[in-house]
Coordinates of C-alpha atoms in Angstrom, one line a residue:
M1 CA 109.8 -109.4 45.6
S2 CA 109.6 -106.1 43.7
E3 CA 107.3 -105.8 40.7
I4 CA 110.4 -105.3 38.4
T5 CA 112.3 -108.3 39.7
A6 CA 113.5 -110.6 36.9
P7 CA 112.0 -114.1 36.7
P8 CA 114.4 -117.0 37.0
I9 CA 116.6 -117.3 33.9
K10 CA 115.0 -119.9 31.6
N11 CA 117.4 -119.5 28.7
W12 CA 121.0 -118.4 29.5
N13 CA 121.9 -117.6 25.9
I14 CA 118.9 -115.3 25.4
S15 CA 119.6 -113.5 28.7
L16 CA 123.2 -113.0 27.7
E17 CA 122.2 -111.6 24.3
R18 CA 119.7 -109.4 25.9
L19 CA 122.4 -107.6 27.8
E20 CA 124.5 -107.4 24.6
K21 CA 121.6 -105.7 22.8
F22 CA 121.0 -103.4 25.7
L23 CA 124.6 -102.1 25.3
S24 CA 124.7 -102.2 21.5
D25 CA 125.7 -99.2 19.4
T26 CA 124.2 -100.8 16.3
F27 CA 120.9 -102.4 17.4
F28 CA 118.0 -100.6 19.2
T29 CA 120.1 -97.5 19.8
K30 CA 117.1 -95.3 20.3
Y31 CA 115.8 -97.4 23.1
N32 CA 118.8 -99.0 24.9
L33 CA 121.4 -97.6 27.3
T34 CA 123.5 -96.3 24.5
S35 CA 120.9 -93.6 23.9
Q36 CA 121.5 -92.2 27.3
L37 CA 125.2 -91.7 27.2
F38 CA 125.4 -88.4 25.5
R39 CA 123.1 -85.4 24.7
E40 CA 124.2 -83.2 21.8
V41 CA 124.8 -79.5 22.9
H42 CA 126.2 -78.0 19.7
K43 CA 127.3 -79.4 16.4
F44 CA 130.2 -78.0 14.4
E45 CA 129.5 -78.3 10.7
R46 CA 132.5 -76.1 9.8
L47 CA 135.7 -75.2 11.6
P48 CA 138.7 -72.9 10.8
H49 CA 141.5 -75.2 9.7
L50 CA 145.1 -75.1 8.5
K51 CA 147.0 -77.7 6.5
V52 CA 150.7 -77.6 7.3
E53 CA 153.8 -79.2 5.9
K54 CA 155.6 -81.8 8.1
R55 CA 154.8 -81.5 11.8
P56 CA 155.3 -77.9 13.2
L57 CA 154.8 -77.2 16.9
F58 CA 151.9 -75.2 18.3
L59 CA 153.8 -71.9 18.5
S60 CA 154.6 -72.1 14.8
V61 CA 150.9 -72.3 13.8
R62 CA 149.0 -70.3 16.4
G63 CA 149.4 -67.0 14.5
E64 CA 148.8 -68.5 11.0
K65 CA 145.6 -67.8 9.0
F66 CA 143.0 -70.5 9.4
E67 CA 140.3 -71.0 6.8
D68 CA 136.9 -72.6 7.2
V69 CA 136.4 -76.2 6.0
E70 CA 133.4 -78.6 5.9
M71 CA 134.1 -81.2 8.6
K72 CA 132.5 -84.0 6.6
C73 CA 135.2 -83.8 3.9
D74 CA 138.2 -86.1 3.5
F75 CA 141.6 -85.2 5.0
G76 CA 144.9 -86.5 3.7
P77 CA 147.1 -87.8 2.4
T78 CA 149.0 -90.1 4.7
W79 CA 151.4 -88.3 7.2
A80 CA 149.7 -84.9 6.5
T81 CA 148.9 -82.7 9.5
Y82 CA 145.8 -80.5 10.0
W83 CA 145.2 -77.9 12.7
F84 CA 141.6 -76.9 13.7
K85 CA 140.5 -73.9 15.9
I86 CA 137.4 -74.3 18.1
D87 CA 136.2 -71.0 19.5
L88 CA 133.9 -71.6 22.5
G89 CA 133.8 -68.1 23.7
S90 CA 130.7 -67.2 21.7
L91 CA 128.8 -70.1 23.1
N92 CA 126.8 -69.8 26.3
L93 CA 127.4 -73.3 27.7
E94 CA 125.3 -72.8 30.8
S95 CA 122.3 -71.7 28.7
L96 CA 122.8 -74.6 26.3
K97 CA 122.9 -77.1 29.2
A98 CA 119.8 -75.6 30.7
S99 CA 117.9 -76.0 27.4
L100 CA 118.8 -79.8 27.5
D101 CA 117.6 -80.2 31.1
V102 CA 120.9 -81.6 32.3
D103 CA 122.2 -81.3 35.9
D104 CA 125.6 -81.6 37.5
S105 CA 125.7 -85.4 36.9
F106 CA 126.5 -84.5 33.2
T107 CA 129.9 -83.4 32.0
V108 CA 130.1 -81.1 29.0
G109 CA 132.9 -81.9 26.6
L110 CA 134.1 -82.1 23.0
V111 CA 133.3 -85.2 21.0
W112 CA 135.8 -85.7 18.2
K113 CA 135.4 -89.0 16.3
C114 CA 138.0 -89.7 13.7
D115 CA 139.7 -92.7 12.1
C116 CA 143.2 -91.2 12.8
E117 CA 145.1 -89.6 15.7
A118 CA 144.6 -86.1 17.1
L119 CA 145.6 -84.0 20.1
V120 CA 143.7 -81.1 21.7
Y121 CA 145.5 -78.1 23.1
D122 CA 144.4 -75.1 25.3
S123 CA 144.9 -71.6 24.1
E124 CA 148.4 -71.5 25.6
G125 CA 149.6 -74.6 23.7
V126 CA 149.4 -77.1 26.6
P127 CA 148.5 -80.6 25.4
L128 CA 145.4 -81.8 27.2
Q129 CA 144.2 -85.1 25.7
S130 CA 144.4 -87.2 22.6
F131 CA 141.6 -88.3 20.2
S132 CA 141.6 -91.7 18.4
E133 CA 139.1 -94.3 17.5
E134 CA 139.2 -95.5 21.1
R135 CA 139.1 -92.1 22.7
T136 CA 136.5 -89.7 21.5
F137 CA 135.4 -87.4 24.4
F138 CA 137.3 -84.6 26.0
P139 CA 135.7 -83.1 29.1
L140 CA 136.0 -79.3 29.1
P141 CA 138.1 -77.8 31.9
L142 CA 136.0 -76.3 34.7
E143 CA 137.9 -73.0 34.4
Q144 CA 136.0 -71.1 31.7
T145 CA 138.9 -69.0 30.6
Q146 CA 141.0 -72.2 29.8
C147 CA 138.4 -73.6 27.4
K148 CA 137.3 -70.5 25.5
L149 CA 139.6 -71.4 22.6
L150 CA 140.8 -74.9 21.8
F151 CA 143.2 -76.2 19.1
V152 CA 143.1 -79.7 17.6
E153 CA 146.2 -81.1 15.8
M154 CA 145.1 -84.0 13.6
A155 CA 147.7 -86.5 12.2
C156 CA 146.7 -88.4 9.1
N157 CA 147.7 -91.8 10.4
G158 CA 146.2 -94.4 12.6
M159 CA 147.5 -95.9 15.8
F160 CA 149.4 -98.5 13.7
G161 CA 150.5 -96.3 10.9
A162 CA 148.5 -96.1 7.6
G163 CA 148.5 -99.5 6.0
Q164 CA 145.3 -101.2 4.8
H165 CA 145.7 -103.8 7.6
C166 CA 147.4 -103.8 10.9
I167 CA 151.1 -104.0 10.0
D168 CA 151.0 -103.4 6.2
P169 CA 153.3 -100.8 4.7
P170 CA 151.7 -97.3 4.6
D171 CA 149.2 -96.4 1.8
L172 CA 150.6 -93.0 1.0
Q173 CA 147.4 -91.8 -0.6
K174 CA 145.1 -92.8 2.2
T175 CA 142.5 -90.2 3.5
F176 CA 140.8 -89.9 6.8
K177 CA 137.5 -88.6 8.1
V178 CA 136.1 -86.7 11.2
S179 CA 132.7 -88.4 11.5
E180 CA 131.6 -86.3 14.5
C181 CA 132.6 -83.0 15.9
K182 CA 130.3 -81.5 18.5
L183 CA 129.8 -80.4 22.1
A184 CA 127.9 -83.0 24.1
A185 CA 126.8 -83.6 27.7
K186 CA 127.9 -87.0 29.0
N187 CA 125.7 -88.7 31.5
E188 CA 128.2 -89.9 34.1
V189 CA 125.8 -92.3 35.8
A190 CA 124.7 -93.9 32.6
F191 CA 128.4 -94.1 31.5
Q192 CA 129.4 -96.0 34.6
L193 CA 126.3 -98.2 34.4
Y194 CA 127.0 -99.0 30.8
H195 CA 130.6 -100.2 31.6
V196 CA 129.6 -102.1 34.8
I197 CA 126.9 -104.0 32.9
N198 CA 129.5 -104.6 30.1
M199 CA 131.8 -106.1 32.8
I200 CA 129.0 -108.4 34.0
H201 CA 128.3 -109.5 30.4
N202 CA 132.1 -110.2 29.9
A203 CA 132.3 -112.2 33.1
A204 CA 129.1 -114.2 32.6
K205 CA 130.2 -115.1 29.0
K206 CA 133.6 -116.3 30.3
L207 CA 132.3 -118.2 33.2
G208 CA 129.6 -120.0 31.2
K209 CA 126.1 -121.3 32.0
D210 CA 127.4 -123.9 34.5
S211 CA 128.8 -121.2 36.8
V212 CA 126.7 -120.2 39.8
S213 CA 128.6 -116.8 40.0
G214 CA 128.2 -116.1 36.3
T215 CA 124.5 -117.0 36.2
N216 CA 123.7 -114.9 39.4
A217 CA 125.6 -111.9 37.9
L218 CA 123.6 -112.3 34.7
Y219 CA 120.4 -112.4 36.8
I220 CA 121.3 -109.2 38.7
A221 CA 122.1 -107.3 35.5
N222 CA 118.8 -108.4 33.9
H223 CA 117.1 -107.2 37.1
A224 CA 118.6 -103.7 36.5
V225 CA 117.6 -103.8 32.8
N226 CA 114.0 -104.6 33.8
L227 CA 114.0 -101.7 36.2
L228 CA 115.0 -99.3 33.5
L229 CA 112.6 -100.6 30.9
K230 CA 109.8 -100.4 33.5
R231 CA 110.5 -96.9 34.9
G232 CA 112.4 -95.3 32.1
F233 CA 115.9 -93.6 32.1
S234 CA 115.2 -91.1 34.8
P235 CA 118.2 -90.0 37.0
Q236 CA 116.7 -91.9 39.9
S237 CA 116.2 -95.1 37.9
L238 CA 119.7 -94.9 36.5
G239 CA 121.1 -94.5 40.0
E240 CA 119.1 -97.4 41.4
A241 CA 120.2 -99.6 38.4
L242 CA 123.9 -98.7 39.0
A243 CA 123.6 -99.6 42.7
I244 CA 122.1 -103.0 41.7
V245 CA 124.8 -104.0 39.2
R246 CA 127.6 -102.7 41.5
S247 CA 126.6 -105.3 44.0
V248 CA 128.1 -108.0 41.8
F249 CA 131.6 -106.6 42.5
P250 CA 132.4 -106.5 46.3
P251 CA 134.0 -103.3 47.5
N252 CA 137.7 -102.9 48.3
T253 CA 137.7 -103.3 52.1
N254 CA 141.4 -103.0 52.7
P255 CA 142.2 -99.3 53.5
N256 CA 145.9 -99.8 52.7
N257 CA 145.2 -100.7 49.0
S258 CA 145.4 -98.0 46.4
S259 CA 142.9 -97.9 43.5
S260 CA 145.4 -99.8 41.4
T261 CA 144.9 -103.0 43.4
V262 CA 142.1 -105.0 41.6
V263 CA 141.9 -108.1 43.7
T264 CA 142.7 -108.2 47.5
N265 CA 142.6 -110.8 50.2
P266 CA 145.6 -112.8 49.0
Q267 CA 144.8 -115.7 51.3
L268 CA 141.9 -116.6 49.0
H269 CA 142.7 -115.0 45.6
L270 CA 145.6 -114.0 43.5
G271 CA 146.3 -110.3 44.2
I272 CA 146.5 -108.3 41.0
D273 CA 148.4 -105.0 41.1
A274 CA 147.3 -103.1 38.1
F275 CA 149.4 -100.3 36.7
G276 CA 148.6 -98.0 33.8
H277 CA 150.9 -98.6 30.9
C278 CA 151.4 -97.3 27.4
H279 CA 154.0 -99.1 25.3
I280 CA 155.2 -97.0 22.4
D281 CA 157.4 -98.5 19.8
T282 CA 160.1 -96.0 19.2
A283 CA 160.5 -97.1 15.6
W284 CA 157.9 -99.3 13.8
L285 CA 155.1 -98.3 11.4
W286 CA 155.6 -94.6 11.5
P287 CA 158.4 -91.9 11.3
Y288 CA 160.4 -90.9 14.3
D289 CA 158.7 -87.5 14.3
E290 CA 155.3 -89.3 14.7
T291 CA 156.7 -91.2 17.7
K292 CA 157.3 -87.8 19.4
R293 CA 153.7 -86.8 18.9
K294 CA 152.5 -90.2 20.1
C295 CA 154.3 -89.6 23.3
A296 CA 152.7 -86.3 23.9
R297 CA 149.2 -87.7 23.0
S298 CA 149.6 -90.7 25.3
W299 CA 151.1 -89.0 28.3
S300 CA 148.8 -86.0 28.3
N301 CA 145.9 -88.5 28.7
Q302 CA 147.6 -90.0 31.8
I303 CA 148.3 -86.6 33.4
A304 CA 144.6 -85.8 33.1
F305 CA 143.7 -89.0 34.8
M306 CA 146.1 -88.3 37.7
H307 CA 144.3 -85.1 38.6
E308 CA 141.1 -87.1 39.0
H309 CA 142.4 -90.3 40.4
K310 CA 145.0 -89.5 43.1
N311 CA 145.9 -93.2 43.6
Y312 CA 146.4 -93.9 40.0
K313 CA 149.9 -95.2 39.0
F314 CA 151.3 -95.1 35.5
V315 CA 154.6 -96.6 34.5
C316 CA 156.7 -95.2 31.7
S317 CA 160.0 -96.4 30.3
Q318 CA 162.5 -95.2 27.6
A319 CA 164.5 -92.1 28.3
Q320 CA 164.7 -91.2 24.6
Q321 CA 161.0 -90.6 24.4
L322 CA 161.0 -88.4 27.5
K323 CA 163.9 -86.4 26.0
W324 CA 161.9 -85.9 22.9
V325 CA 158.9 -84.5 24.8
E326 CA 161.0 -82.2 27.0
P327 CA 161.8 -79.5 24.4
D328 CA 158.8 -79.9 22.2
Y329 CA 156.1 -79.9 24.9
P330 CA 157.8 -78.2 27.9
K331 CA 154.6 -77.5 29.9
L332 CA 153.6 -81.2 29.6
F333 CA 157.1 -82.2 30.7
E334 CA 156.8 -80.1 33.8
K335 CA 153.5 -81.8 34.6
I336 CA 155.2 -85.1 34.2
R337 CA 158.0 -84.0 36.6
H338 CA 155.5 -82.9 39.1
S339 CA 153.6 -86.3 38.8
V340 CA 156.9 -88.1 39.3
K341 CA 157.4 -86.3 42.6
E342 CA 153.8 -87.2 43.6
G343 CA 154.6 -90.9 42.9
Q344 CA 152.0 -91.3 40.2
F345 CA 154.1 -91.1 37.0
I346 CA 156.8 -93.8 37.6
P347 CA 159.9 -93.8 35.3
V348 CA 161.1 -97.3 34.9
G349 CA 163.6 -99.3 32.8
G350 CA 166.8 -97.5 33.5
C351 CA 167.6 -97.7 29.8
W352 CA 167.7 -95.2 26.9
V353 CA 165.2 -97.3 24.9
E354 CA 163.7 -100.8 25.3
M355 CA 166.5 -102.3 23.3
D356 CA 167.1 -105.5 21.4
E357 CA 169.3 -107.9 23.4
N358 CA 170.4 -110.4 20.8
L359 CA 172.6 -108.3 18.4
P360 CA 174.1 -105.5 20.6
S361 CA 177.5 -106.0 22.3
C362 CA 178.0 -105.9 26.0
D363 CA 179.5 -102.4 25.6
A364 CA 176.3 -101.3 23.8
L365 CA 174.1 -102.7 26.5
C366 CA 176.2 -100.9 29.2
H367 CA 175.7 -97.6 27.4
Q368 CA 171.9 -98.2 27.3
F369 CA 171.9 -98.3 31.2
L370 CA 174.5 -95.5 31.5
Y371 CA 172.6 -93.0 29.4
G372 CA 169.2 -94.1 30.6
Q373 CA 170.0 -93.9 34.3
R374 CA 171.9 -90.7 33.9
Y375 CA 168.8 -89.1 32.3
F376 CA 166.4 -90.3 35.0
K377 CA 168.6 -89.0 37.8
D378 CA 169.2 -85.7 36.1
K379 CA 165.5 -85.0 35.2
F380 CA 163.6 -86.7 38.0
G381 CA 166.2 -87.0 40.8
Q382 CA 166.1 -90.8 41.0
Y383 CA 167.5 -93.9 39.4
S384 CA 165.2 -96.7 38.3
D385 CA 165.6 -100.0 40.2
I386 CA 163.5 -102.0 37.7
F387 CA 164.6 -103.2 34.2
W388 CA 161.6 -103.0 31.9
L389 CA 161.4 -104.9 28.6
P390 CA 157.7 -106.0 28.0
D391 CA 158.0 -106.2 24.1
T392 CA 161.6 -107.2 23.3
F393 CA 162.8 -110.4 21.8
G394 CA 165.7 -112.3 23.5
Y395 CA 167.4 -112.1 26.8
S396 CA 171.2 -111.9 27.0
T397 CA 172.8 -113.9 29.8
V398 CA 175.0 -110.9 30.7
L399 CA 172.1 -108.6 31.6
P400 CA 171.7 -109.5 35.3
Q401 CA 175.3 -108.4 35.8
I402 CA 175.0 -105.2 33.8
A403 CA 171.7 -104.4 35.4
N404 CA 173.0 -105.0 39.0
L405 CA 176.0 -102.7 38.3
S406 CA 173.5 -100.0 37.1
G407 CA 171.5 -100.2 40.4
I408 CA 168.8 -102.5 39.0
K409 CA 167.2 -105.1 41.3
Y410 CA 164.1 -106.2 39.4
F411 CA 163.1 -107.2 35.9
L412 CA 159.7 -107.2 34.1
T413 CA 159.1 -108.8 30.8
Q414 CA 156.6 -111.1 29.1
K415 CA 157.6 -111.8 25.5
L416 CA 158.8 -115.3 26.5
S417 CA 155.2 -116.2 27.3
W418 CA 154.4 -116.1 23.6
N419 CA 156.8 -119.0 22.9
L420 CA 155.3 -121.4 20.4
V421 CA 157.4 -124.4 21.3
N422 CA 157.7 -124.7 25.1
T423 CA 156.0 -122.8 27.9
F424 CA 158.2 -121.1 30.5
P425 CA 157.4 -122.6 33.9
H426 CA 157.2 -119.5 36.1
N427 CA 155.8 -116.0 36.4
S428 CA 158.0 -114.9 39.4
F429 CA 161.5 -116.2 39.8
I430 CA 165.1 -115.3 40.3
W431 CA 167.1 -114.8 37.0
E432 CA 170.8 -115.6 37.7
G433 CA 173.4 -114.5 35.2
L434 CA 176.8 -116.0 34.3
D435 CA 178.6 -114.4 37.2
G436 CA 175.9 -115.2 39.8
S437 CA 174.3 -111.7 39.6
Q438 CA 170.5 -112.0 40.2
L439 CA 167.3 -110.1 39.2
L440 CA 163.9 -110.8 40.8
T441 CA 161.9 -111.3 37.6
H442 CA 158.2 -111.2 36.8
F443 CA 156.1 -112.2 33.8
P444 CA 152.5 -110.7 34.2
P445 CA 150.3 -113.9 34.0
N446 CA 147.8 -112.4 31.6
D447 CA 150.6 -112.8 29.0
N448 CA 150.5 -109.3 27.6
Y449 CA 151.3 -105.7 28.4
C450 CA 148.1 -104.0 27.0
A451 CA 145.3 -105.4 29.2
R452 CA 141.8 -103.8 29.1
L453 CA 140.9 -104.8 32.7
N454 CA 138.0 -107.0 31.6
P455 CA 136.9 -109.7 34.0
D456 CA 138.0 -112.5 31.5
E457 CA 141.5 -111.1 31.6
L458 CA 141.6 -111.3 35.4
M459 CA 140.2 -114.9 35.3
F460 CA 142.8 -115.9 32.8
A461 CA 145.6 -114.4 34.8
E462 CA 144.6 -116.4 37.9
K463 CA 144.2 -119.6 36.0
N464 CA 147.5 -119.0 34.1
F465 CA 149.5 -118.1 37.1
K466 CA 152.3 -120.7 37.3
D467 CA 153.5 -120.1 40.8
K468 CA 150.4 -121.1 42.8
G469 CA 151.3 -122.1 46.3
R470 CA 154.6 -120.2 46.1
A471 CA 153.3 -116.6 45.5
D472 CA 150.0 -114.9 45.8
E473 CA 150.5 -111.6 43.9
A474 CA 151.1 -110.6 40.3
M475 CA 151.1 -107.5 38.1
M476 CA 148.8 -106.5 35.2
L477 CA 149.7 -103.7 32.8
F478 CA 146.6 -102.0 31.3
G479 CA 146.2 -99.5 28.5
F480 CA 146.4 -99.3 24.7
G481 CA 149.9 -99.9 23.5
D482 CA 152.4 -100.4 20.7
G483 CA 151.0 -97.4 18.9
G484 CA 150.5 -95.6 22.2
G485 CA 147.3 -94.3 23.8
G486 CA 147.5 -95.8 27.3
P487 CA 144.5 -96.4 29.6
S488 CA 141.1 -95.0 28.7
E489 CA 138.2 -93.7 30.8
E490 CA 136.4 -97.0 30.3
M491 CA 139.4 -98.8 31.8
M492 CA 139.4 -96.4 34.8
V493 CA 135.7 -97.3 35.4
R494 CA 136.6 -101.0 35.4
L495 CA 139.6 -100.3 37.7
R496 CA 137.3 -98.6 40.3

């Protein structure tokens, strides 16, 4: 036994809380793993900024006069827009990195922490990535010329509008803050270690103290913590600790599986096919013009992931939202078209929007498919063969017939799983309409369309799967949704 091997667990609760404190961003932050995630490179106390009326596009503001502002001040009111200019050309990033003693295992990027939504552009006006309370780090592009000048467009609203609580009406005098704006070097090994230990903590907590698997995983994670506390957070120690905790999760041994397959070997387990997803309500707690920007923010995130993760699959519905992005963000739209050809960005639904099915007439439903499928064929060269309604109430009995006539074979939804009275008895089944038309239908067994890919969600999906013995595969849609956002880097670590 190594000198740093953990003793047998004597108190399960204390061991679990030890992991929690080792990951905490509130307690012991100078000494735990959180302290190793980022090293500050350069802090921006002031930035050139421009407050604009309504929501002008990049080309309309690029040539305007920007004036310096203290970043610690309040920005508002609700629905206002601010643009910021970040000039990196005067900073010698390599020299700054050298002064911090960081190597190639670190990624230099922009940290932007705000309680609203924002979008970073390059100097040519190409949307690169969004910022929100859940997404605060933008890795600088490797090409130095592309990152000499960045623009950040900040919207004075949250992911769910601007109410005091989740779905309250907007507070029109609300203000927002940028709590951090700096360049930082992210320790990629520490970042992965943090999220793998977090997965173990999540799994052990869900499995409980009576589970052999959960207790063993807790033991292994504490072994890694002991190693780090004994030897310090050196690159070698962090790498060894990462190898230790990764042993909890067996590798994917099936060469035919993409990175989107979370669980394999269907003879023994439920196979979960995980797809990136970003449900955006076309009209809910914000104006239509904000929906357009939410689309650009959300999809630029996913395009960035596709460059790094070649097997990553992201599904996107609602032709209306794509049509909004096409003229306002043409370079982003071209990237989307390219990713569609590569099979990573997957247009689904076949409809103009994810529509209500209770009030519209049959003629209105037919037009949803007519205009949706026409747009997909015109812009992407293909029709969709899957009808997609994860967040719509009600299912008209004429839909299988209309969908079949539109070239649709499959249907995904899940709203019925939220029924308060009686539970629907299947996850995968054939939905037959009045005329005998059929759709192969699936309800993801985790009962939502915004999974985070935590172990407890996978365990719930397997337990909740209602077609055991008849089927051995199910879908999981992961990513921030309703107000947009989509999958985050943390979720991609869990996916790997």
